[in-house]
Amino acid sequence: MSNTQKFSLSMRLFHWAMAALVISMLAAGLLMVRSLEPWQLSILTVHKAFGVVAAVLVIARLVNRLFHQIPALPGDLSSLQKFVAKASHWLLYLLLFAMPISGYLMQYFAGRPIDVFGWFRLPAALNVDIENYAIFRELHGWLAIALMALVALHVAAALHHHFIRKDKVLKSML
């Protein structure tokens, strides 16, 4: 059991930075698939570069997590609630890692390298593989839907803890 009352500053910064990034990336993704406007290519280029940033951040966040204690869940939660809370957090990490990987593989098989803000480029396949492209495009979309649902559940749970249970779960991340 942890006697820590609040997440470390680095964990809180990672959490809120990634929250802003993920919400922005999901919104951009929804805009891109719904539009053929001239600005779509610009958003796609930025979306791909920030996808690489997201992959690096989730790895750094996991490493950071290894070095810091986290506050214990409220003692009066049932075993099932504690299991769901922990499982949903690890599923969030999995989705946060799988999203940029599936996005990269989609672009890789489409033969499109990813330029990361002019700093470096991730390579693409020399030969386009439309079947694998289609698989990873579909996977990327389904992972996005799962991530949106899990983020909504995460926000709802935080608000439930704050407004209904009136415990310190949300405050520990502020």
XYZ file of C-alpha atoms in Angstrom:
174
model
C 0.000 0.000 0.000
C 1.186 3.465 -0.862
C 1.012 6.314 1.625
C 1.476 8.834 -1.194
C -1.470 11.243 -1.398
C -0.663 12.783 -4.784
C 0.982 11.703 -8.021
C 4.493 13.099 -8.502
C 4.845 16.312 -10.497
C 6.424 14.443 -13.410
C 3.551 11.942 -13.482
C 0.987 14.748 -13.421
C 2.785 16.608 -16.219
C 2.943 13.454 -18.348
C -0.731 12.761 -17.658
C -2.034 16.197 -18.647
C 0.342 16.655 -21.583
C -0.677 13.289 -22.980
C -4.356 14.015 -22.300
C -4.131 17.214 -24.374
C -2.140 15.430 -27.088
C -4.475 12.431 -27.276
C -7.642 14.527 -27.392
C -6.088 16.721 -30.100
C -4.923 13.699 -32.094
C -8.325 12.000 -31.876
C -10.071 15.213 -32.939
C -7.656 15.660 -35.855
C -8.166 12.036 -36.848
C -11.934 12.485 -36.887
C -11.606 15.657 -38.965
C -9.284 13.986 -41.469
C -11.493 10.983 -42.183
C -14.537 13.197 -42.639
C -13.023 15.709 -45.047
C -11.280 16.060 -48.382
C -10.603 19.755 -47.855
C -7.241 21.258 -48.944
C -6.123 21.570 -45.297
C -6.414 17.809 -44.762
C -2.848 17.120 -45.947
C -1.462 19.723 -43.521
C -3.316 18.183 -40.590
C -2.254 14.690 -41.680
C 1.409 15.727 -41.743
C 1.185 17.236 -38.249
C -0.909 14.284 -37.013
C 1.766 11.807 -38.124
C 4.594 13.816 -36.538
C 2.714 14.140 -33.244
C 1.977 10.408 -33.426
C 5.717 9.813 -33.188
C 5.873 12.263 -30.265
C 3.023 10.333 -28.596
C 4.913 7.037 -28.965
C 8.017 8.531 -27.365
C 5.970 10.132 -24.572
C 4.146 6.924 -23.669
C 7.464 5.075 -23.376
C 8.923 7.901 -21.269
C 5.759 7.925 -19.167
C 6.012 4.189 -18.495
C 9.676 4.535 -17.527
C 8.786 7.457 -15.251
C 6.020 5.338 -13.699
C 8.617 2.758 -12.618
C 10.374 5.326 -10.438
C 7.420 6.843 -8.613
C 4.874 5.621 -6.117
C 1.243 6.166 -6.904
C -1.527 6.930 -4.446
C -3.520 3.953 -3.255
C -7.091 3.605 -4.440
C -9.725 4.359 -1.795
C -9.864 1.493 0.702
C -13.633 1.144 0.494
C -13.628 0.226 -3.217
C -14.598 -3.359 -3.929
C -12.034 -5.800 -5.300
C -13.834 -5.704 -8.638
C -13.700 -1.893 -8.774
C -9.985 -1.907 -7.955
C -9.368 -4.527 -10.640
C -11.334 -2.534 -13.238
C -9.462 0.662 -12.307
C -6.053 -0.978 -12.663
C -6.987 -2.924 -15.798
C -8.398 0.175 -17.488
C -5.198 2.107 -16.759
C -3.026 -0.615 -18.276
C -5.397 -0.837 -21.240
C -5.004 2.929 -21.705
C -1.218 2.475 -21.794
C -1.602 -0.346 -24.316
C -3.842 1.751 -26.559
C -1.568 4.786 -26.223
C 1.266 2.621 -27.507
C -0.720 0.701 -30.150
C -2.214 3.809 -31.774
C 1.067 5.335 -33.024
C 2.466 1.914 -33.936
C -0.587 1.070 -36.052
C -0.476 4.562 -37.585
C 3.171 4.154 -38.495
C 2.633 0.682 -39.958
C -0.279 2.017 -42.001
C 1.969 4.719 -43.466
C 4.883 2.309 -43.841
C 2.891 -0.115 -45.988
C 1.431 2.797 -47.982
C 5.006 3.709 -48.933
C 4.788 7.057 -47.113
C 7.714 8.024 -44.877
C 6.866 10.086 -41.808
C 8.602 13.427 -41.490
C 8.874 14.429 -37.840
C 8.925 18.240 -37.887
C 11.942 18.200 -40.214
C 14.089 16.627 -37.468
C 14.159 13.125 -38.970
C 12.114 10.767 -41.121
C 10.755 7.335 -40.333
C 11.210 5.124 -43.386
C 8.489 3.620 -45.536
C 8.355 0.328 -47.390
C 10.015 0.415 -50.781
C 7.064 -1.419 -52.292
C 3.500 -0.450 -51.433
C 1.545 -3.279 -49.804
C -2.086 -2.253 -50.100
C -3.382 -5.270 -48.174
C -1.256 -4.588 -45.109
C -2.007 -0.874 -45.451
C -5.729 -1.672 -45.344
C -5.309 -3.932 -42.300
C -3.421 -1.291 -40.313
C -5.746 1.507 -41.456
C -8.727 -0.477 -40.194
C -6.904 -1.384 -36.971
C -5.932 2.252 -36.398
C -9.588 3.266 -36.713
C -10.832 0.584 -34.314
C -8.092 1.412 -31.805
C -9.138 5.077 -31.999
C -12.743 4.139 -31.206
C -11.585 1.994 -28.277
C -9.342 4.799 -27.029
C -12.176 7.344 -27.231
C -14.435 5.013 -25.249
C -11.785 4.330 -22.621
C -10.924 8.029 -22.285
C -14.632 8.773 -21.785
C -14.814 6.051 -19.117
C -11.651 7.427 -17.457
C -13.082 10.962 -17.337
C -16.441 9.689 -16.072
C -14.714 7.688 -13.326
C -12.635 10.713 -12.262
C -15.741 12.885 -12.115
C -17.627 10.161 -10.209
C -14.846 10.036 -7.618
C -14.838 13.814 -7.275
C -18.545 14.684 -7.300
C -20.301 11.514 -6.112
C -17.815 9.742 -3.844
C -16.143 13.016 -2.812
C -12.768 11.309 -2.374
C -9.323 12.547 -3.370
C -8.771 10.436 -6.530
C -9.151 13.345 -8.972
C -7.302 15.795 -6.707
C -4.312 13.427 -6.610
C -3.765 14.118 -10.328
C -4.220 17.908 -10.120
